[in-house]
Short mmCIF file of C-alpha atoms (C1' of nucleotides) in Angstrom, two decimals:
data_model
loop_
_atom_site.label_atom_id
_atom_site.label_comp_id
_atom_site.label_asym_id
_atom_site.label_seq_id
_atom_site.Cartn_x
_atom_site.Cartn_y
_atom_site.Cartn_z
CA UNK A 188 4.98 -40.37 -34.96
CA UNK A 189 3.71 -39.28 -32.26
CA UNK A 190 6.99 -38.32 -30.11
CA UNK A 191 7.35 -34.57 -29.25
CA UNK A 192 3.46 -33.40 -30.42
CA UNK A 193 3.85 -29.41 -30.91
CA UNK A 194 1.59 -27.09 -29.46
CA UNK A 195 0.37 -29.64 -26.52
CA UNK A 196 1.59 -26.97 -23.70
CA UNK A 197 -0.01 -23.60 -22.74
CA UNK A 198 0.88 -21.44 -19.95
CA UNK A 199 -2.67 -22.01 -18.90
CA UNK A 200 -2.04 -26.04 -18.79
CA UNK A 201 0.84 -24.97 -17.00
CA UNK A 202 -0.15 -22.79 -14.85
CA UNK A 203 -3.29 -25.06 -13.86
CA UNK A 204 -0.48 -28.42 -13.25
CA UNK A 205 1.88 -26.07 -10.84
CA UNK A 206 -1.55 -25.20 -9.16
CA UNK A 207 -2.64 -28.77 -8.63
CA UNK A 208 1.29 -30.04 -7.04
CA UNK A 209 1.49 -27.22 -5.06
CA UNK A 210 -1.58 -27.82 -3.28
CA UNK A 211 -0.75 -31.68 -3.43
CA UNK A 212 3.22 -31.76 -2.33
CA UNK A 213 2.72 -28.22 -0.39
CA UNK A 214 4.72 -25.38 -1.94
CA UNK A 215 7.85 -26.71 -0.16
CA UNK A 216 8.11 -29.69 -2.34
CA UNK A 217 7.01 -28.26 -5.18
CA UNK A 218 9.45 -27.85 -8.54
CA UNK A 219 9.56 -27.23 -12.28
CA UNK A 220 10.77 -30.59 -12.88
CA UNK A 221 7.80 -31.88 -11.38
CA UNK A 222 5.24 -29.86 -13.10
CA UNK A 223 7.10 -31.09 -16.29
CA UNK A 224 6.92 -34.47 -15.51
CA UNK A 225 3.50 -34.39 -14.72
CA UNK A 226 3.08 -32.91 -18.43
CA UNK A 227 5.40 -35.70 -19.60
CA UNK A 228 7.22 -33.43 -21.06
CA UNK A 229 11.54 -32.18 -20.29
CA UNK A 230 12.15 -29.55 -17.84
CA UNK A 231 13.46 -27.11 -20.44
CA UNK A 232 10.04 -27.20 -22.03
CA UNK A 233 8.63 -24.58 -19.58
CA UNK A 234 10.72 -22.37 -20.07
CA UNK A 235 9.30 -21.68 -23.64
CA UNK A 236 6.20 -19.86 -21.54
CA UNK A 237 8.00 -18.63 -18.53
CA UNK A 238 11.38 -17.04 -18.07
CA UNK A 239 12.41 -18.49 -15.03
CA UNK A 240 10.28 -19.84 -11.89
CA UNK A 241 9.23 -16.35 -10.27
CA UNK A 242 7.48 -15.86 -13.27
CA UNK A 243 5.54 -18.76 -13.15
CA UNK A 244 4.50 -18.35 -9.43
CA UNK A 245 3.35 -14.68 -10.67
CA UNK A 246 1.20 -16.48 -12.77
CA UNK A 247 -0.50 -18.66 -10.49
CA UNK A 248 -0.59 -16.24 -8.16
CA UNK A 249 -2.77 -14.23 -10.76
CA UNK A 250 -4.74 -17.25 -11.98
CA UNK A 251 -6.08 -17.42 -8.12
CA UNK A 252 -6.90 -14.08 -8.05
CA UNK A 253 -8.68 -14.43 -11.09
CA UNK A 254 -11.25 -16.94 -8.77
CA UNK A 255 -11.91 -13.96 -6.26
CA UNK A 256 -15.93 -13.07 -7.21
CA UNK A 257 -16.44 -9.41 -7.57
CA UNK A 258 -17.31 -6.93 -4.92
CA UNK A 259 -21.50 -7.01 -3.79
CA UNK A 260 -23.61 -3.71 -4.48
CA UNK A 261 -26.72 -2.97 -2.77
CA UNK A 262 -24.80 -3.59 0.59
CA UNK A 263 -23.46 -0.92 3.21
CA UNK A 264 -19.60 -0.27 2.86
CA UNK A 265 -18.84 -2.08 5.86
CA UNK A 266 -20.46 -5.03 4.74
CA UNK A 267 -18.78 -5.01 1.13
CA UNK A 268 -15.42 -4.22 3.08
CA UNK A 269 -16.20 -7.67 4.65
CA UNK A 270 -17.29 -9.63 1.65
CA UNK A 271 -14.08 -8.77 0.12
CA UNK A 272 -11.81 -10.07 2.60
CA UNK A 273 -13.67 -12.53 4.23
CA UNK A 274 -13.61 -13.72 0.16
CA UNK A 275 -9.88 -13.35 -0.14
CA UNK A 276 -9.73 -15.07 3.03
CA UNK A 277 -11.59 -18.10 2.29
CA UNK A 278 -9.37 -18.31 -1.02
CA UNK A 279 -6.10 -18.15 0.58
CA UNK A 280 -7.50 -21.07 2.86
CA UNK A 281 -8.62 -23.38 0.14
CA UNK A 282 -5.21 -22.50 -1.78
CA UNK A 283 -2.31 -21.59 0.92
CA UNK A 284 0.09 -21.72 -1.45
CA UNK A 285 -1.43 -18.06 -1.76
CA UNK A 286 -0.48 -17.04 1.20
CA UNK A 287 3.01 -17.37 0.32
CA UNK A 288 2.85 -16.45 -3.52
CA UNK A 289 1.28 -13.00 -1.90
CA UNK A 290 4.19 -12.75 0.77
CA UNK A 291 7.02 -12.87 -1.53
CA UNK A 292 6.09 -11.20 -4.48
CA UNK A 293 4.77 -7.86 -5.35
CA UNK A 294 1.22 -7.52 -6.46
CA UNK A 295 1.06 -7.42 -10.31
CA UNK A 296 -1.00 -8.77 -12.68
CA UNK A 297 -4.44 -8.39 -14.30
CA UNK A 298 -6.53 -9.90 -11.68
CA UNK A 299 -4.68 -8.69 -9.03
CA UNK A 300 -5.14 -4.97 -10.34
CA UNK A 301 -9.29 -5.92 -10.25
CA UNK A 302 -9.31 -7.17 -7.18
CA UNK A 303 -7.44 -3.65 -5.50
CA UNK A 304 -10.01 -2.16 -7.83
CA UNK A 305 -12.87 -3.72 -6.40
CA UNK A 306 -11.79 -2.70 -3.14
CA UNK A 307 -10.74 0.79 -3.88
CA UNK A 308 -13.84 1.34 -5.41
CA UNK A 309 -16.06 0.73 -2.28
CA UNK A 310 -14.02 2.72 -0.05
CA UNK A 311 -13.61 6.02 -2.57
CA UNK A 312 -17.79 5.59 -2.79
CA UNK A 313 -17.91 5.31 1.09
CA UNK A 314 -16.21 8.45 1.22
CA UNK A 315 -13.11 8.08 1.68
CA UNK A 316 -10.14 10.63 0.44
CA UNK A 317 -7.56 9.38 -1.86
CA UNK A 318 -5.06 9.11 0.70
CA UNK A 319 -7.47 7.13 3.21
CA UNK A 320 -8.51 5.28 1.27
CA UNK A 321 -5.02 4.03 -0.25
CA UNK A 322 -3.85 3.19 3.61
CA UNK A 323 -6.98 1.56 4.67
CA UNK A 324 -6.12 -0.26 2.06
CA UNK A 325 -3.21 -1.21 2.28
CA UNK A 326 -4.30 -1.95 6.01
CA UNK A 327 -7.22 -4.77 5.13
CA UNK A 328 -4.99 -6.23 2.77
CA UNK A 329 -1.74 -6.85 5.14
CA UNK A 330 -4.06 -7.52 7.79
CA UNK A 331 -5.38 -10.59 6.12
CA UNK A 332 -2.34 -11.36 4.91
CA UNK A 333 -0.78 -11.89 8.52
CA UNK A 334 -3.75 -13.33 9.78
CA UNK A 335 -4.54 -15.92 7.39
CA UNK A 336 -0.80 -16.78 7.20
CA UNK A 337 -0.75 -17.35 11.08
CA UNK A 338 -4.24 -19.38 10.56
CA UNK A 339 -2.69 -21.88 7.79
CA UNK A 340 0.71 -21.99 9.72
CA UNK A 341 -0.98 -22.99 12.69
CA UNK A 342 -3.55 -25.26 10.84
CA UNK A 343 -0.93 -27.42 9.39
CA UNK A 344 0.74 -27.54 12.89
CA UNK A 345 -2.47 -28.99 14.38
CA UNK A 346 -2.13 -31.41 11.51
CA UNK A 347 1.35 -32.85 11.99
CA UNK A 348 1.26 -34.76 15.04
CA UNK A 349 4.70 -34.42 15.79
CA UNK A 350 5.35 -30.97 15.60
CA UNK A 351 1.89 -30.49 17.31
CA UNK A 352 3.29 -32.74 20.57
CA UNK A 353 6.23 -30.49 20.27
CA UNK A 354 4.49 -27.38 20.57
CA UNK A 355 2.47 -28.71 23.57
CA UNK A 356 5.78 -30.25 25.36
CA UNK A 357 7.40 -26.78 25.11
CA UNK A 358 4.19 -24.94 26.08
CA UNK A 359 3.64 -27.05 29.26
CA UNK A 360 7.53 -26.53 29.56
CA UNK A 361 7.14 -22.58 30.44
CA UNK A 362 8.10 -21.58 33.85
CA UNK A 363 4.80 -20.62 35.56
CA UNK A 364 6.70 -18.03 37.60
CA UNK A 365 8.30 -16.77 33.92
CA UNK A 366 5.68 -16.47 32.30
CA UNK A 367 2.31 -16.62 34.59
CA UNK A 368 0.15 -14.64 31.62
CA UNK A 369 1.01 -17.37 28.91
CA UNK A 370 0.70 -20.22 31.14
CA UNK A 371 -2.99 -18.93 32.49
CA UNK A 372 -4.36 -18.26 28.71
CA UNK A 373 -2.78 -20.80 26.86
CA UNK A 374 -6.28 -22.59 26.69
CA UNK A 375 -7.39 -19.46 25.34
CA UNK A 376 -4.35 -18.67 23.32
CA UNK A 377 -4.86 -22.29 21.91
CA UNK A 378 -8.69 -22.08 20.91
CA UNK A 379 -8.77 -18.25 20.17
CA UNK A 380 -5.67 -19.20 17.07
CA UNK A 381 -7.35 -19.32 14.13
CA UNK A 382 -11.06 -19.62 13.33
CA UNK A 383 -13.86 -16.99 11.32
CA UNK A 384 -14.14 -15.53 14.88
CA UNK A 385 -10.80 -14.73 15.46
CA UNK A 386 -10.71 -12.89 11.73
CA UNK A 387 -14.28 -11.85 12.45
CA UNK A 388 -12.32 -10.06 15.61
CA UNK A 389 -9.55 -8.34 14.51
CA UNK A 390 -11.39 -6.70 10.54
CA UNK A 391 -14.30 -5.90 13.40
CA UNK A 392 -11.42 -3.75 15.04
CA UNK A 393 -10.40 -2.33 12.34
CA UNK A 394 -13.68 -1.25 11.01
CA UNK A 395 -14.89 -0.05 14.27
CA UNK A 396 -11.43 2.49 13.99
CA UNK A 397 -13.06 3.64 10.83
CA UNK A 398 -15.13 6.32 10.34
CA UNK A 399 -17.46 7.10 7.38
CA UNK A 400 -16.06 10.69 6.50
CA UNK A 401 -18.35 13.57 7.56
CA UNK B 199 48.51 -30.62 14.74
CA UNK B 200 45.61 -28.37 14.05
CA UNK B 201 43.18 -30.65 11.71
CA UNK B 202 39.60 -30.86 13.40
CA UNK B 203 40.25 -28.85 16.55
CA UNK B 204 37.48 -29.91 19.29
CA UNK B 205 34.63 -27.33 20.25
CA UNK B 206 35.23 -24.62 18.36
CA UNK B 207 31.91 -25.02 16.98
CA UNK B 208 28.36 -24.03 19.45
CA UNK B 209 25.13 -23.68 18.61
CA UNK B 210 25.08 -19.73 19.43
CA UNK B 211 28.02 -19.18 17.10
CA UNK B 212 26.34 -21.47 14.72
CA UNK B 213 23.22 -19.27 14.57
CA UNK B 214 24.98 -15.95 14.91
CA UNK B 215 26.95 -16.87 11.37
CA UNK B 216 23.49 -18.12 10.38
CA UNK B 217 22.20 -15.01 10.87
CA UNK B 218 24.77 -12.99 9.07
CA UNK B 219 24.61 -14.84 5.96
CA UNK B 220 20.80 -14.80 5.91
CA UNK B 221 21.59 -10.57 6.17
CA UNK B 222 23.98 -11.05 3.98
CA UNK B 223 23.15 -12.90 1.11
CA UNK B 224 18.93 -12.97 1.55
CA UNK B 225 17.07 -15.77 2.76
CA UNK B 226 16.64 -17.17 -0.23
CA UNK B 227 20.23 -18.00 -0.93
CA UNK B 228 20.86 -18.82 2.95
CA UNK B 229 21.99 -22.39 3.11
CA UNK B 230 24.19 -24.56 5.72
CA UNK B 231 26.58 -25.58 2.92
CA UNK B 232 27.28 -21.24 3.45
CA UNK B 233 27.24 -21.45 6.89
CA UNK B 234 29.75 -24.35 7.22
CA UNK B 235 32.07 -23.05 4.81
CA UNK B 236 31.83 -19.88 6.82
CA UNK B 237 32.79 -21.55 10.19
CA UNK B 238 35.20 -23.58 7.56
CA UNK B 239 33.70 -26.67 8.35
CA UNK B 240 32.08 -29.59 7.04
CA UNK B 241 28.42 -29.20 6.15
CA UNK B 242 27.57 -32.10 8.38
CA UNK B 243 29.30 -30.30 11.39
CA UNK B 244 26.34 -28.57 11.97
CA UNK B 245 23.99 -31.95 12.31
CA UNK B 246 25.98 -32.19 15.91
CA UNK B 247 23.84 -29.31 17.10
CA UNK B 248 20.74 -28.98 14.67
CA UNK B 249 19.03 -32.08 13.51
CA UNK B 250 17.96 -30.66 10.68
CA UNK B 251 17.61 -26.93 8.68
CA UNK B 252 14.05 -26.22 10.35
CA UNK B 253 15.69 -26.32 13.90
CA UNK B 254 18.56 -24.23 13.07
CA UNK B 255 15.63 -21.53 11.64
CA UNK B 256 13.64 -21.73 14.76
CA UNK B 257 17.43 -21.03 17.09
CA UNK B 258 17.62 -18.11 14.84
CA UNK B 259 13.77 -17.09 15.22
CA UNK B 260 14.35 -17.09 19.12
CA UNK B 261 17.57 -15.36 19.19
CA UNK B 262 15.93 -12.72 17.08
CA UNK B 263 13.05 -12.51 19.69
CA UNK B 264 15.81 -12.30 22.50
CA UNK B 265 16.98 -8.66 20.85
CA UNK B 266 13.59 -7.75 21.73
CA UNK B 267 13.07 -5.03 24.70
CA UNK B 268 11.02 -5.75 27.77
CA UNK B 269 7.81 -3.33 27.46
CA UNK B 270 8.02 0.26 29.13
CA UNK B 271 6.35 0.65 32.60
CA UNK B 272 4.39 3.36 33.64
CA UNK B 273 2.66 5.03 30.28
CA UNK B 274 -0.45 4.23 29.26
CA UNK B 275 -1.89 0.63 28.10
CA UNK B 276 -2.51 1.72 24.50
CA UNK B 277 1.71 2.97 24.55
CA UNK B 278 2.63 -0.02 25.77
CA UNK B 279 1.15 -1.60 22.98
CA UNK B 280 2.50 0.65 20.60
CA UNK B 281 5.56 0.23 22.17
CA UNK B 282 5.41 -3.65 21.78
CA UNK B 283 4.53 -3.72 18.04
CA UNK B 284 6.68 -0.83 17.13
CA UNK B 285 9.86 -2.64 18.76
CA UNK B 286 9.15 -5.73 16.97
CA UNK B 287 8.42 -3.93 13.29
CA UNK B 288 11.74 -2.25 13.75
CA UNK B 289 13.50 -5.69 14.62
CA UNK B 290 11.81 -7.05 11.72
CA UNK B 291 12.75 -4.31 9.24
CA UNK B 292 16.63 -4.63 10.59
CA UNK B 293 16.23 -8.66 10.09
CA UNK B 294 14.01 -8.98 7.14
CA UNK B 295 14.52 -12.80 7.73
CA UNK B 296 12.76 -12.52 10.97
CA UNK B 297 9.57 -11.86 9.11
CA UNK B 298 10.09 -15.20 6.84
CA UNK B 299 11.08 -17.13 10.14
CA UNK B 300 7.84 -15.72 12.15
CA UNK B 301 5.49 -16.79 9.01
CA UNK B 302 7.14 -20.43 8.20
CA UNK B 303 7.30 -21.73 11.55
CA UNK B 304 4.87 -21.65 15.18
CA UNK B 305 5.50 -19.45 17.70
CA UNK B 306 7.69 -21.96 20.37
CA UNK B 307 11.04 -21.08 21.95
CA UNK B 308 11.45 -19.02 25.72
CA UNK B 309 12.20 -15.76 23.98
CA UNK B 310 9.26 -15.92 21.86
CA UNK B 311 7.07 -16.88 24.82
CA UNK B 312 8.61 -13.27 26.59
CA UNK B 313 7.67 -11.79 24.17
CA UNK B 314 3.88 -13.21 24.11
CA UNK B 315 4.44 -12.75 28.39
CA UNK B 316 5.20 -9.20 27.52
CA UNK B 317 2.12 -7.97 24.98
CA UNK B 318 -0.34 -10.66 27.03
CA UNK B 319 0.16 -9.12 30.26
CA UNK B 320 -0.51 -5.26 29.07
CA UNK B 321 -3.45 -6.57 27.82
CA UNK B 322 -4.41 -8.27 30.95
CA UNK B 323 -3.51 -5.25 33.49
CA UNK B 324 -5.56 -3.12 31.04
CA UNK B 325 -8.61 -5.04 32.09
CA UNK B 326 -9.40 -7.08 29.59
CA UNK B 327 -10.64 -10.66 30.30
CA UNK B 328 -8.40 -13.58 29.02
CA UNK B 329 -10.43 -14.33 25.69
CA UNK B 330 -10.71 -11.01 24.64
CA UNK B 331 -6.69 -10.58 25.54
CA UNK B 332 -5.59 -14.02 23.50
CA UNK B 333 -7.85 -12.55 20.60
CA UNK B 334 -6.10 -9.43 20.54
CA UNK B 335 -2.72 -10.69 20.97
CA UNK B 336 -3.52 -12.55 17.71
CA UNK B 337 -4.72 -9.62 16.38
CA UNK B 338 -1.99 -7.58 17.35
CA UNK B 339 0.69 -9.69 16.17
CA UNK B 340 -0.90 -11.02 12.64
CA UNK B 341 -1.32 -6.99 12.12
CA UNK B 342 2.34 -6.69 12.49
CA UNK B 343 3.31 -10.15 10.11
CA UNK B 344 1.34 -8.96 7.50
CA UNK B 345 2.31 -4.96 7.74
CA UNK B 346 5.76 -5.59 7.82
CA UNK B 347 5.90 -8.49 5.67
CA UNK B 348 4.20 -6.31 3.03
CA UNK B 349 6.45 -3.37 3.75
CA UNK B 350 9.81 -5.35 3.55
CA UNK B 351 8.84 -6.72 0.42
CA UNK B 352 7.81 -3.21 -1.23
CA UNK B 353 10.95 -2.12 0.04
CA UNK B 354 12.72 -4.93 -1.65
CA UNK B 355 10.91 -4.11 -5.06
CA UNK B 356 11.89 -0.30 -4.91
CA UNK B 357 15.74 -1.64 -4.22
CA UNK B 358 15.72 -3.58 -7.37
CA UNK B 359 15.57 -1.38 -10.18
CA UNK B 360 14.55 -4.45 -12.84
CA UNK B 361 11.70 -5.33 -10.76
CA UNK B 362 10.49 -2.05 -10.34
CA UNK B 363 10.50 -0.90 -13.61
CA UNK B 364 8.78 -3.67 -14.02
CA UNK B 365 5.72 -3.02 -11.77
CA UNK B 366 5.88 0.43 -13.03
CA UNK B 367 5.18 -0.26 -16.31
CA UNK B 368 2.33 -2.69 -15.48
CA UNK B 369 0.99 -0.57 -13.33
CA UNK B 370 0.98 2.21 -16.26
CA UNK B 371 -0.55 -0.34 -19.11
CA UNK B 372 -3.77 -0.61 -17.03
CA UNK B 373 -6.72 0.40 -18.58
CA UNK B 374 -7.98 3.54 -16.64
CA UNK B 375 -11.70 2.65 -18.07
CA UNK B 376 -11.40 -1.04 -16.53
CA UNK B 377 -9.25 0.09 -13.62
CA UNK B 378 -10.42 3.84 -12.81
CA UNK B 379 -10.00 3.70 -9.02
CA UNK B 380 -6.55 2.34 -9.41
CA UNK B 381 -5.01 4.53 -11.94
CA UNK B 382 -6.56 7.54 -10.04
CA UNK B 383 -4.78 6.31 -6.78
CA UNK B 384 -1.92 5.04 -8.55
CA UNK B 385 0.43 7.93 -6.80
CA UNK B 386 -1.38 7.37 -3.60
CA UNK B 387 -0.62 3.65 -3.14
CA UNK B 388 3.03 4.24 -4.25
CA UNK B 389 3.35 6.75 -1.37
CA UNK B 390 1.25 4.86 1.43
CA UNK B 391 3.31 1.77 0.22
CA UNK B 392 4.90 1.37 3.71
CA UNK B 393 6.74 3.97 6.69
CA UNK B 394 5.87 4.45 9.70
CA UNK B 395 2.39 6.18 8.74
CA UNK B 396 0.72 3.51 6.93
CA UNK B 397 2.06 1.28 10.15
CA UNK B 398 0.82 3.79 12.47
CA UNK B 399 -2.24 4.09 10.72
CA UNK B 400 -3.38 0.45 10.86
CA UNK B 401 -1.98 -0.05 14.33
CA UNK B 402 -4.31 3.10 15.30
CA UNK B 403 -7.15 1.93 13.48
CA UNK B 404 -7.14 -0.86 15.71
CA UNK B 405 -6.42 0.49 18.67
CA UNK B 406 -9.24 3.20 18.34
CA UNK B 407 -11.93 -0.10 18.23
CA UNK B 408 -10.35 -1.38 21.69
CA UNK B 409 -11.74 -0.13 24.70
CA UNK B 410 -11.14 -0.54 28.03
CA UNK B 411 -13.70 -3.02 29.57
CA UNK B 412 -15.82 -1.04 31.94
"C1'" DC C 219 47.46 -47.15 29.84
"C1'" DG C 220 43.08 -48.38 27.43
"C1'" DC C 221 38.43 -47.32 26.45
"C1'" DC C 222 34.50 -44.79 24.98
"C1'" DG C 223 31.60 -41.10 23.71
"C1'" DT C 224 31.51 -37.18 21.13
"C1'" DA C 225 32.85 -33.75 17.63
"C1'" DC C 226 34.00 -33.60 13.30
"C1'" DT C 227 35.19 -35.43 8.36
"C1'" DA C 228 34.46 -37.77 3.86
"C1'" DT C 229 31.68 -39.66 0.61
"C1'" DA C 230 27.51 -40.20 -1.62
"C1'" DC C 231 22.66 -39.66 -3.22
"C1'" DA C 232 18.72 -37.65 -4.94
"C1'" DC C 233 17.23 -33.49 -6.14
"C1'" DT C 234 16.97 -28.50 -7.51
"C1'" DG C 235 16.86 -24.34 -11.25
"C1'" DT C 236 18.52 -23.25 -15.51
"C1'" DA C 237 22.31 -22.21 -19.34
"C1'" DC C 238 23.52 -24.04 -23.70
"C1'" DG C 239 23.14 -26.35 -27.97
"C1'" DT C 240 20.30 -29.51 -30.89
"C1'" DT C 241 16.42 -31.37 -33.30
"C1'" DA C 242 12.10 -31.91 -35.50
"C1'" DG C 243 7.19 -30.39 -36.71
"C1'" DG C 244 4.39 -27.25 -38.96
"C1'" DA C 245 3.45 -22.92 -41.74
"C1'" DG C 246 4.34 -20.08 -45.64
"C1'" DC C 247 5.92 -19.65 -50.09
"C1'" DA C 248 8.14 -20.82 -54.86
"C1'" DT D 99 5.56 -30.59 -54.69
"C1'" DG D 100 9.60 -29.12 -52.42
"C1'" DC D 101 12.32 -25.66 -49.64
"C1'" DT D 102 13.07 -22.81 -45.85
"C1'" DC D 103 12.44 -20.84 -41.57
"C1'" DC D 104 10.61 -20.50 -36.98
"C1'" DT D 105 9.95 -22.28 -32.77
"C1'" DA D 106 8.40 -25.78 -29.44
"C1'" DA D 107 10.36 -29.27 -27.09
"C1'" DC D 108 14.54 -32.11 -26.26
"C1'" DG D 109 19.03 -33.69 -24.06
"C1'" DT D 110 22.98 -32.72 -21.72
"C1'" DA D 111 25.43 -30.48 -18.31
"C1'" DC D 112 26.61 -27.70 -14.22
"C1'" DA D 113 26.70 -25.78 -9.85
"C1'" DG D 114 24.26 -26.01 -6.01
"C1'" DT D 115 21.03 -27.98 -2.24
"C1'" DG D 116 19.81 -30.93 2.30
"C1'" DT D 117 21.08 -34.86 4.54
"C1'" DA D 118 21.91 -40.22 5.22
"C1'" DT D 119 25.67 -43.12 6.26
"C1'" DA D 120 30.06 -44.43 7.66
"C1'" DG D 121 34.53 -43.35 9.30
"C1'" DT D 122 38.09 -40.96 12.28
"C1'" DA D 123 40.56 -38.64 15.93
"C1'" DC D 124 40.50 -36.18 20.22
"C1'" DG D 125 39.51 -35.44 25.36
"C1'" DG D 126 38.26 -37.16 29.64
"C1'" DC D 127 37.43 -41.15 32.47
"C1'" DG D 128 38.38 -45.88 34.56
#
DNA sequence: CGCCGTACTATACACTGTACGTTAGGAGCA
DNA sequence: TGCTCCTAACGTACAGTGTATAGTACGGCG
């Protein structure tokens, strides 16, 4: 009969299910019983391809890395510098349950290591020595890390109507004689948040502070 | 008799135990069921003064901002913004929760927006006009999520001796002909892998691509 | 005194991750 | 063909979570 069919899960069909809830319910909601209901399968099954559920967040964290393309040639370093984290960026938007996976786990993994690769790579050719170029980095990556963080944090706060009014009732709330700076440039404070030009700022800082080596 | 004595609960005593167990016991395993027993109280107790766990994070967000010092007066703009992001790494790295709390939740609360008063008004006595000074506050502050985030965690993976095994070991079955650049840095990233250099660095980095307007 | 709002309790529900023990399908071999 | 073993998936159970709902007793007010 056709009750418990062997060999219908993979850690790839698993891995690809926790993907899809996590961007559906937000990573929040998400849970193993849910990914095994969604397979139609017991909770216990899952546990016959991961050993608990860090694991399995290591492995979708790796399976999105896996989608990052691979570094452009026949560009100037600065340029590929960009093109890799404007990449990652754009990734961690389209999945922000990366943004957390990334945040509270260390980076291990297969297509983790080839992405730090890539990256490595275009900084050693720029120039770079080997202790530059590990702290610059280590300085893109937690730099996009923080900033795209902020940028989905304060994307789904635009999104939720309540907590958005709240925001605004507590902004307009400040004492103007507290706090004159925030009160004058919260317009800008409130269109600057977020946004390819606010990245586009801060990585422009950062490579501006860099300078190709002799 | 003594049964359910009146007001011996307050919402600043609430989020000071809050903020002990968080210390205490990691965020992860945080939860009000802890903090009532703590208080030896009902769990619902706490629903008097928080409607729900989110608020009771955000009370002990702000409180954590309150700890913050006002900046230094009378050194140089690019100090004072040292001095800003330096405070708050430190307060991060004493309350690893803090960096959790900053990334899970907007920026609203009065301490938080002295804080913002603080960093936003260096930027604006330093000349800067107010887009360029709402950009870099962003800047600024995602710099300091991400670094510290990054750093706390690191630190947490060097604490647990499973875990870093673990990434050892990965790290040491990469291919050095599909990895070269990592392998060869290998020792490098271990030893940039947080401190105050690697902060410094990035902070410094971006600092050197600010200049004073006219 | 009597009343009421407020601070707290008790109970309950739906849900979580996962430890433990069981069962059944397929592969390899006699 | 029949037997055995391995293992994928199951079922049950437990300790724990946040919180909805309803109840209770105290302190201050008329």
């Amino acid at each position: 009969m056709a009750r418990t069919p062997r060999n219908t899960l993979s850690a790839e069909l698993i891995v690809r299910t926790a993907l899809e809830l996590m961007e559906a319910k937000g990573t929040e909601q998400f849970s193993l019983r849910g990914v095994a209901a969604e397979l139609g399968v017991g909770p216990m099954a899952l546990y016959t391809y991961f050993r608990n559920k860090d694991e399995l967040y290591d492995a979708v964290r790796d399976h999105l890395m896996g989608l990052l393309p691979d570094v452009p040639r026949d560009v100037p370093w600065p340029d590929q510098v960009r093109a890799v984290c404007g990449s990652l960026r754009v990734l961690m938007l389209q999945h922000p349950c990366l943004a957390q996976l990334l945040a509270s786990r260390p980076l291990a993994g297969h297509e983790t290591a080839r992405v730090a690769e890539g990256l490595l790579g275009v900084l050693r050719s720029a120039g770079f020595d080997p202790e530059t170029a590990a702290r610059t980095h280590t300085t893109l990556f937690t730099y996009v890390l923080g900033a795209v963080t902020w940028e989905i944090q304060m994307a789904a706060e635009r999104r939720d109507p309540e907590a958005w009014r709240r925001l605004r009732t507590t902004m307009e709330s400040l004492s103007a004689r507290e706090f004159p700076t925030v009160v004058e440039l919260a317009p800008e404070l409130a269109r600057t948040t977020g946004g390819d030009e606010q990245f586009d700022y801060g990585l422009d800082l950062l490579l501006a502070g860099l300078r190709t080596p002799s």
